[in-house]
Structure formats: structure tokens, C-alpha cells
Amino acid sequence: MSVERARPMKLLGLCGSLRAQSFSAGLLRAARALAPAEVAFERESELPLFNPDLESRPPQAVAALWQAVTDAEAIIVVSPEYAHGVTGTIKNALDWLVGHPPFGGKPVAAFNPAFQSHHADDALKEILCTMSADLIDAACVRIPVIGSGVTVSEIANTPRFASALEAAWGEIVAHVRQARQRQAELAASAP
């Protein structure tokens, strides 16, 4: 067994909703339950509002987010749509990451939990591209759990949602494996 396959993939989930029974958070929990790899799930509820004056001495919650991003090999972002845009919660988290160099080039997948809403999804992808994320297009999927009639706890056990999540995981895992292979080749060719 290769070292690459023996080492679990470290992934980070960012949620754009703080609501206790959020479908976005439920979708991330379902993704974690169906994950073929280790997933570190972070919620931004403790993040203070973005303030550039605090970046040189970040609050503990911000430092923890930065470390989680540094450690992650890929990131999954899920956010509902409010007023045709991303939530303040996810925008705040992303604002804290703008000046954090390890975010740039990091593989990112965006899951849209709504059936018809696309404005937030479009805005989120634009923000992520502006931040130089390596957007995994094939893993950016619409998984319409909102209004589906399932409860948050039923998402992972609903075949149509589980199959969409498993397909997205396949793309994410393949992308991370390719990135690992490129890193190994670069390391092997270094003097």
C-alpha cells in the first residue's frame, strides 16, 4: 500500500448557516457520514466579524479556522441563499480567509442545498474564484434538500441525495489524489 493511500485525506467543511436545524449544516453532516475519507467539520459560529485590524493578532477562533484551512487538502462550502446572495456567515468566514495564503490554490467544492436558487451559488463561486480557490467544477453540485420533505437527519439515508454526495466525493477524492501525485513528483524531482 502506498503512503499516499495510507494517509487519510483531511477535508474541511464550511457552513453558511448557524441555524440549529439548518439544511446546509445537515448536508455537510450527510457528506461527512458518506465520506470515504476523514473530514474535519468546522462551523463559523464563533468567528467575530471580519476586521482587518485583527489579522496581525487574530482571535482564537480565526486562528483555528486558519489552521484548519492550512491542514485541509480540500474544502467543501455549503451555504443557503438569502436575498439573492450568500449568507453573512459564509461571507464573513471567507473574508477572514482572503489574506490567508494557504487558501489560494486550495481545492474547493460548493454544494447548493436549494432546488431553484442559484444567485448565492453563482456569487459563492465568483468569490471563491476571486480568492484563487481551485474550484472542483465537477464536485460543485446542487443537492436540493431544502423543500424536499426530508428532515435534516434523513439526508444521508435518502438515495438521490446520497448518490449525489457520493459522486461529488468521487470527484473531490480524485482531485486530491492528483494533487498529491503532483506534489510527490515535484518532491522527487527537487535537487
PDB file of C-alpha atoms in Angstrom:
ATOM      1  CA  MET A   1       0.000   0.000   0.000  1.00  0.00           C
ATOM      2  CA  SER A   2       1.410   3.398  -0.937  1.00  0.00           C
ATOM      3  CA  VAL A   3       1.980   6.137   1.606  1.00  0.00           C
ATOM      4  CA  GLU A   4      -0.471   8.329  -0.342  1.00  0.00           C
ATOM      5  CA  ARG A   5      -3.301   5.857   0.105  1.00  0.00           C
ATOM      6  CA  ALA A   6      -2.466   5.075   3.730  1.00  0.00           C
ATOM      7  CA  ARG A   7      -2.706   8.721   4.787  1.00  0.00           C
ATOM      8  CA  PRO A   8      -6.324   9.837   5.240  1.00  0.00           C
ATOM      9  CA  MET A   9      -7.441  12.896   3.314  1.00  0.00           C
ATOM     10  CA  LYS A  10      -8.084  15.865   5.531  1.00  0.00           C
ATOM     11  CA  LEU A  11     -11.053  17.882   4.341  1.00  0.00           C
ATOM     12  CA  LEU A  12     -12.777  20.890   5.837  1.00  0.00           C
ATOM     13  CA  GLY A  13     -16.471  21.743   5.715  1.00  0.00           C
ATOM     14  CA  LEU A  14     -17.627  25.353   5.950  1.00  0.00           C
ATOM     15  CA  CYS A  15     -21.301  26.048   6.570  1.00  0.00           C
ATOM     16  CA  GLY A  16     -23.118  29.251   5.703  1.00  0.00           C
ATOM     17  CA  SER A  17     -25.886  28.801   8.256  1.00  0.00           C
ATOM     18  CA  LEU A  18     -25.847  28.944  12.043  1.00  0.00           C
ATOM     19  CA  ARG A  19     -29.416  27.646  12.485  1.00  0.00           C
ATOM     20  CA  ALA A  20     -29.559  24.526  14.671  1.00  0.00           C
ATOM     21  CA  GLN A  21     -31.610  22.520  12.139  1.00  0.00           C
ATOM     22  CA  SER A  22     -30.026  24.052   9.062  1.00  0.00           C
ATOM     23  CA  PHE A  23     -30.309  22.068   5.835  1.00  0.00           C
ATOM     24  CA  SER A  24     -26.869  23.393   4.859  1.00  0.00           C
ATOM     25  CA  ALA A  25     -25.327  22.021   8.056  1.00  0.00           C
ATOM     26  CA  GLY A  26     -27.350  18.829   7.574  1.00  0.00           C
ATOM     27  CA  LEU A  27     -25.956  18.481   4.054  1.00  0.00           C
ATOM     28  CA  LEU A  28     -22.414  18.809   5.418  1.00  0.00           C
ATOM     29  CA  ARG A  29     -23.154  16.219   8.122  1.00  0.00           C
ATOM     30  CA  ALA A  30     -24.534  13.887   5.442  1.00  0.00           C
ATOM     31  CA  ALA A  31     -21.406  14.460   3.338  1.00  0.00           C
ATOM     32  CA  ARG A  32     -19.298  13.625   6.368  1.00  0.00           C
ATOM     33  CA  ALA A  33     -21.311  10.460   7.034  1.00  0.00           C
ATOM     34  CA  LEU A  34     -20.823   9.327   3.427  1.00  0.00           C
ATOM     35  CA  ALA A  35     -17.199  10.412   3.159  1.00  0.00           C
ATOM     36  CA  PRO A  36     -14.621   7.880   2.007  1.00  0.00           C
ATOM     37  CA  ALA A  37     -12.017   9.921   3.906  1.00  0.00           C
ATOM     38  CA  GLU A  38     -11.524  11.860   7.126  1.00  0.00           C
ATOM     39  CA  VAL A  39     -13.462  15.131   7.221  1.00  0.00           C
ATOM     40  CA  ALA A  40     -12.846  17.894   9.729  1.00  0.00           C
ATOM     41  CA  PHE A  41     -16.119  19.774  10.081  1.00  0.00           C
ATOM     42  CA  GLU A  42     -15.892  23.398  11.177  1.00  0.00           C
ATOM     43  CA  ARG A  43     -18.690  25.827  11.912  1.00  0.00           C
ATOM     44  CA  GLU A  44     -18.060  29.536  11.875  1.00  0.00           C
ATOM     45  CA  SER A  45     -20.381  30.413  14.765  1.00  0.00           C
ATOM     46  CA  GLU A  46     -17.541  31.703  16.909  1.00  0.00           C
ATOM     47  CA  LEU A  47     -15.909  33.894  14.289  1.00  0.00           C
ATOM     48  CA  PRO A  48     -16.002  37.597  15.075  1.00  0.00           C
ATOM     49  CA  LEU A  49     -16.998  39.976  12.327  1.00  0.00           C
ATOM     50  CA  PHE A  50     -14.152  40.479   9.902  1.00  0.00           C
ATOM     51  CA  ASN A  51     -11.844  43.300  10.933  1.00  0.00           C
ATOM     52  CA  PRO A  52      -8.539  43.710   9.077  1.00  0.00           C
ATOM     53  CA  ASP A  53      -7.060  45.378  12.167  1.00  0.00           C
ATOM     54  CA  LEU A  54      -7.230  41.996  13.935  1.00  0.00           C
ATOM     55  CA  GLU A  55      -5.375  39.996  11.278  1.00  0.00           C
ATOM     56  CA  SER A  56      -1.927  40.580  12.788  1.00  0.00           C
ATOM     57  CA  ARG A  57      -3.151  39.219  16.151  1.00  0.00           C
ATOM     58  CA  PRO A  58      -6.138  37.068  15.196  1.00  0.00           C
ATOM     59  CA  PRO A  59      -8.758  35.995  17.730  1.00  0.00           C
ATOM     60  CA  GLN A  60      -8.534  32.297  18.711  1.00  0.00           C
ATOM     61  CA  ALA A  61     -11.497  31.300  16.509  1.00  0.00           C
ATOM     62  CA  VAL A  62      -9.873  32.924  13.482  1.00  0.00           C
ATOM     63  CA  ALA A  63      -6.503  31.307  14.206  1.00  0.00           C
ATOM     64  CA  ALA A  64      -8.291  27.943  14.489  1.00  0.00           C
ATOM     65  CA  LEU A  65     -10.004  28.499  11.123  1.00  0.00           C
ATOM     66  CA  TRP A  66      -6.685  29.448   9.512  1.00  0.00           C
ATOM     67  CA  GLN A  67      -5.047  26.318  10.902  1.00  0.00           C
ATOM     68  CA  ALA A  68      -7.942  24.129   9.709  1.00  0.00           C
ATOM     69  CA  VAL A  69      -7.611  25.598   6.200  1.00  0.00           C
ATOM     70  CA  THR A  70      -3.836  25.124   6.254  1.00  0.00           C
ATOM     71  CA  ASP A  71      -4.255  21.480   7.299  1.00  0.00           C
ATOM     72  CA  ALA A  72      -7.067  20.694   4.841  1.00  0.00           C
ATOM     73  CA  GLU A  73      -6.355  19.157   1.453  1.00  0.00           C
ATOM     74  CA  ALA A  74      -9.738  20.333   0.170  1.00  0.00           C
ATOM     75  CA  ILE A  75     -12.701  22.384   1.368  1.00  0.00           C
ATOM     76  CA  ILE A  76     -16.444  21.908   0.949  1.00  0.00           C
ATOM     77  CA  VAL A  77     -18.598  25.033   1.257  1.00  0.00           C
ATOM     78  CA  VAL A  78     -22.375  24.838   1.701  1.00  0.00           C
ATOM     79  CA  SER A  79     -24.493  27.963   2.007  1.00  0.00           C
ATOM     80  CA  PRO A  80     -28.169  28.752   1.667  1.00  0.00           C
ATOM     81  CA  GLU A  81     -29.316  31.784  -0.292  1.00  0.00           C
ATOM     82  CA  TYR A  82     -30.563  34.927   1.421  1.00  0.00           C
ATOM     83  CA  ALA A  83     -31.781  37.926  -0.596  1.00  0.00           C
ATOM     84  CA  HIS A  84     -30.156  36.557  -3.775  1.00  0.00           C
ATOM     85  CA  GLY A  85     -26.752  36.293  -2.141  1.00  0.00           C
ATOM     86  CA  VAL A  86     -24.507  34.280   0.119  1.00  0.00           C
ATOM     87  CA  THR A  87     -25.163  34.457   3.823  1.00  0.00           C
ATOM     88  CA  GLY A  88     -23.270  36.862   6.022  1.00  0.00           C
ATOM     89  CA  THR A  89     -21.955  33.842   7.905  1.00  0.00           C
ATOM     90  CA  ILE A  90     -20.128  32.326   4.943  1.00  0.00           C
ATOM     91  CA  LYS A  91     -19.039  35.713   3.578  1.00  0.00           C
ATOM     92  CA  ASN A  92     -17.552  36.570   6.981  1.00  0.00           C
ATOM     93  CA  ALA A  93     -15.624  33.283   7.074  1.00  0.00           C
ATOM     94  CA  LEU A  94     -14.358  33.821   3.536  1.00  0.00           C
ATOM     95  CA  ASP A  95     -13.389  37.422   4.335  1.00  0.00           C
ATOM     96  CA  TRP A  96     -11.178  36.094   7.140  1.00  0.00           C
ATOM     97  CA  LEU A  97      -9.547  33.774   4.586  1.00  0.00           C
ATOM     98  CA  VAL A  98      -8.852  36.358   1.858  1.00  0.00           C
ATOM     99  CA  GLY A  99      -5.473  37.298   3.306  1.00  0.00           C
ATOM    100  CA  HIS A 100      -4.634  33.749   4.382  1.00  0.00           C
ATOM    101  CA  PRO A 101      -2.198  32.448   1.714  1.00  0.00           C
ATOM    102  CA  PRO A 102      -2.900  28.709   2.180  1.00  0.00           C
ATOM    103  CA  PHE A 103      -6.457  29.251   0.895  1.00  0.00           C
ATOM    104  CA  GLY A 104      -5.248  30.237  -2.575  1.00  0.00           C
ATOM    105  CA  GLY A 105      -4.936  27.163  -4.762  1.00  0.00           C
ATOM    106  CA  LYS A 106      -6.826  25.003  -2.265  1.00  0.00           C
ATOM    107  CA  PRO A 107      -9.293  22.612  -3.955  1.00  0.00           C
ATOM    108  CA  VAL A 108     -12.863  23.696  -3.138  1.00  0.00           C
ATOM    109  CA  ALA A 109     -16.287  22.216  -3.870  1.00  0.00           C
ATOM    110  CA  ALA A 110     -19.508  24.180  -3.380  1.00  0.00           C
ATOM    111  CA  PHE A 111     -22.742  22.364  -2.576  1.00  0.00           C
ATOM    112  CA  ASN A 112     -26.013  24.190  -3.260  1.00  0.00           C
ATOM    113  CA  PRO A 113     -28.788  22.891  -0.952  1.00  0.00           C
ATOM    114  CA  ALA A 114     -31.654  24.588  -2.832  1.00  0.00           C
ATOM    115  CA  PHE A 115     -33.785  23.399  -5.728  1.00  0.00           C
ATOM    116  CA  GLN A 116     -34.042  26.619  -7.736  1.00  0.00           C
ATOM    117  CA  SER A 117     -31.900  29.222  -6.013  1.00  0.00           C
ATOM    118  CA  HIS A 118     -28.784  29.967  -7.995  1.00  0.00           C
ATOM    119  CA  HIS A 119     -27.846  33.549  -7.124  1.00  0.00           C
ATOM    120  CA  ALA A 120     -25.931  32.607  -3.964  1.00  0.00           C
ATOM    121  CA  ASP A 121     -24.330  29.667  -5.745  1.00  0.00           C
ATOM    122  CA  ASP A 122     -23.156  31.923  -8.574  1.00  0.00           C
ATOM    123  CA  ALA A 123     -21.927  34.564  -6.107  1.00  0.00           C
ATOM    124  CA  LEU A 124     -20.159  31.962  -3.975  1.00  0.00           C
ATOM    125  CA  LYS A 125     -18.301  30.543  -6.969  1.00  0.00           C
ATOM    126  CA  GLU A 126     -17.311  34.067  -8.045  1.00  0.00           C
ATOM    127  CA  ILE A 127     -15.973  34.824  -4.550  1.00  0.00           C
ATOM    128  CA  LEU A 128     -14.068  31.529  -4.430  1.00  0.00           C
ATOM    129  CA  CYS A 129     -12.508  32.144  -7.856  1.00  0.00           C
ATOM    130  CA  THR A 130     -11.578  35.702  -6.832  1.00  0.00           C
ATOM    131  CA  MET A 131      -9.832  34.185  -3.800  1.00  0.00           C
ATOM    132  CA  SER A 132      -7.873  31.882  -6.175  1.00  0.00           C
ATOM    133  CA  ALA A 133      -9.537  28.695  -4.973  1.00  0.00           C
ATOM    134  CA  ASP A 134      -9.036  25.644  -7.160  1.00  0.00           C
ATOM    135  CA  LEU A 135     -12.752  25.155  -7.837  1.00  0.00           C
ATOM    136  CA  ILE A 136     -13.540  21.493  -8.496  1.00  0.00           C
ATOM    137  CA  ASP A 137     -16.301  22.134 -11.037  1.00  0.00           C
ATOM    138  CA  ALA A 138     -17.455  18.514 -11.239  1.00  0.00           C
ATOM    139  CA  ALA A 139     -17.902  18.470  -7.436  1.00  0.00           C
ATOM    140  CA  CYS A 140     -19.865  21.741  -7.311  1.00  0.00           C
ATOM    141  CA  VAL A 141     -23.313  20.250  -7.201  1.00  0.00           C
ATOM    142  CA  ARG A 142     -26.904  21.173  -6.478  1.00  0.00           C
ATOM    143  CA  ILE A 143     -28.328  18.793  -3.896  1.00  0.00           C
ATOM    144  CA  PRO A 144     -31.844  20.163  -3.343  1.00  0.00           C
ATOM    145  CA  VAL A 145     -32.544  19.136   0.244  1.00  0.00           C
ATOM    146  CA  ILE A 146     -34.455  22.347   1.043  1.00  0.00           C
ATOM    147  CA  GLY A 147     -38.144  21.774   0.386  1.00  0.00           C
ATOM    148  CA  SER A 148     -37.603  18.079  -0.375  1.00  0.00           C
ATOM    149  CA  GLY A 149     -39.725  16.828   2.505  1.00  0.00           C
ATOM    150  CA  VAL A 150     -36.831  15.060   4.224  1.00  0.00           C
ATOM    151  CA  THR A 151     -35.601  16.056   7.639  1.00  0.00           C
ATOM    152  CA  VAL A 152     -32.026  17.137   8.212  1.00  0.00           C
ATOM    153  CA  SER A 153     -31.253  13.766   9.799  1.00  0.00           C
ATOM    154  CA  GLU A 154     -32.621  11.860   6.777  1.00  0.00           C
ATOM    155  CA  ILE A 155     -30.390  13.443   4.117  1.00  0.00           C
ATOM    156  CA  ALA A 156     -27.632  10.789   4.161  1.00  0.00           C
ATOM    157  CA  ASN A 157     -30.210   7.983   4.002  1.00  0.00           C
ATOM    158  CA  THR A 158     -32.130   9.397   1.032  1.00  0.00           C
ATOM    159  CA  PRO A 159     -30.844   7.616  -2.104  1.00  0.00           C
ATOM    160  CA  ARG A 160     -30.995  10.576  -4.512  1.00  0.00           C
ATOM    161  CA  PHE A 161     -29.061  12.800  -2.105  1.00  0.00           C
ATOM    162  CA  ALA A 162     -26.625  10.067  -1.063  1.00  0.00           C
ATOM    163  CA  SER A 163     -25.779   9.242  -4.674  1.00  0.00           C
ATOM    164  CA  ALA A 164     -25.165  12.920  -5.498  1.00  0.00           C
ATOM    165  CA  LEU A 165     -22.913  13.269  -2.440  1.00  0.00           C
ATOM    166  CA  GLU A 166     -21.036  10.069  -3.281  1.00  0.00           C
ATOM    167  CA  ALA A 167     -20.466  11.286  -6.854  1.00  0.00           C
ATOM    168  CA  ALA A 168     -19.170  14.617  -5.543  1.00  0.00           C
ATOM    169  CA  TRP A 169     -16.891  12.742  -3.135  1.00  0.00           C
ATOM    170  CA  GLY A 170     -15.525  10.736  -6.051  1.00  0.00           C
ATOM    171  CA  GLU A 171     -14.550  13.973  -7.810  1.00  0.00           C
ATOM    172  CA  ILE A 172     -13.055  15.511  -4.658  1.00  0.00           C
ATOM    173  CA  VAL A 173     -11.021  12.401  -3.812  1.00  0.00           C
ATOM    174  CA  ALA A 174      -9.748  12.104  -7.394  1.00  0.00           C
ATOM    175  CA  HIS A 175      -8.751  15.774  -7.367  1.00  0.00           C
ATOM    176  CA  VAL A 176      -6.875  15.446  -4.061  1.00  0.00           C
ATOM    177  CA  ARG A 177      -5.113  12.280  -5.263  1.00  0.00           C
ATOM    178  CA  GLN A 178      -3.979  14.095  -8.407  1.00  0.00           C
ATOM    179  CA  ALA A 179      -2.701  16.991  -6.288  1.00  0.00           C
ATOM    180  CA  ARG A 180      -0.820  14.552  -4.049  1.00  0.00           C
ATOM    181  CA  GLN A 181       0.706  12.888  -7.105  1.00  0.00           C
ATOM    182  CA  ARG A 182       1.862  16.249  -8.495  1.00  0.00           C
ATOM    183  CA  GLN A 183       3.395  17.141  -5.107  1.00  0.00           C
ATOM    184  CA  ALA A 184       5.182  13.771  -4.936  1.00  0.00           C
ATOM    185  CA  GLU A 185       6.562  14.224  -8.463  1.00  0.00           C
ATOM    186  CA  LEU A 186       7.787  17.729  -7.629  1.00  0.00           C
ATOM    187  CA  ALA A 187       9.423  16.494  -4.428  1.00  0.00           C
ATOM    188  CA  ALA A 188      11.092  13.616  -6.287  1.00  0.00           C
ATOM    189  CA  SER A 189      12.498  15.924  -8.962  1.00  0.00           C
ATOM    190  CA  ALA A 190      13.814  18.517  -6.495  1.00  0.00           C
ATOM    191  CA  PRO A 191      17.595  18.615  -6.090  1.00  0.00           C
TER     192      PRO A 191
END
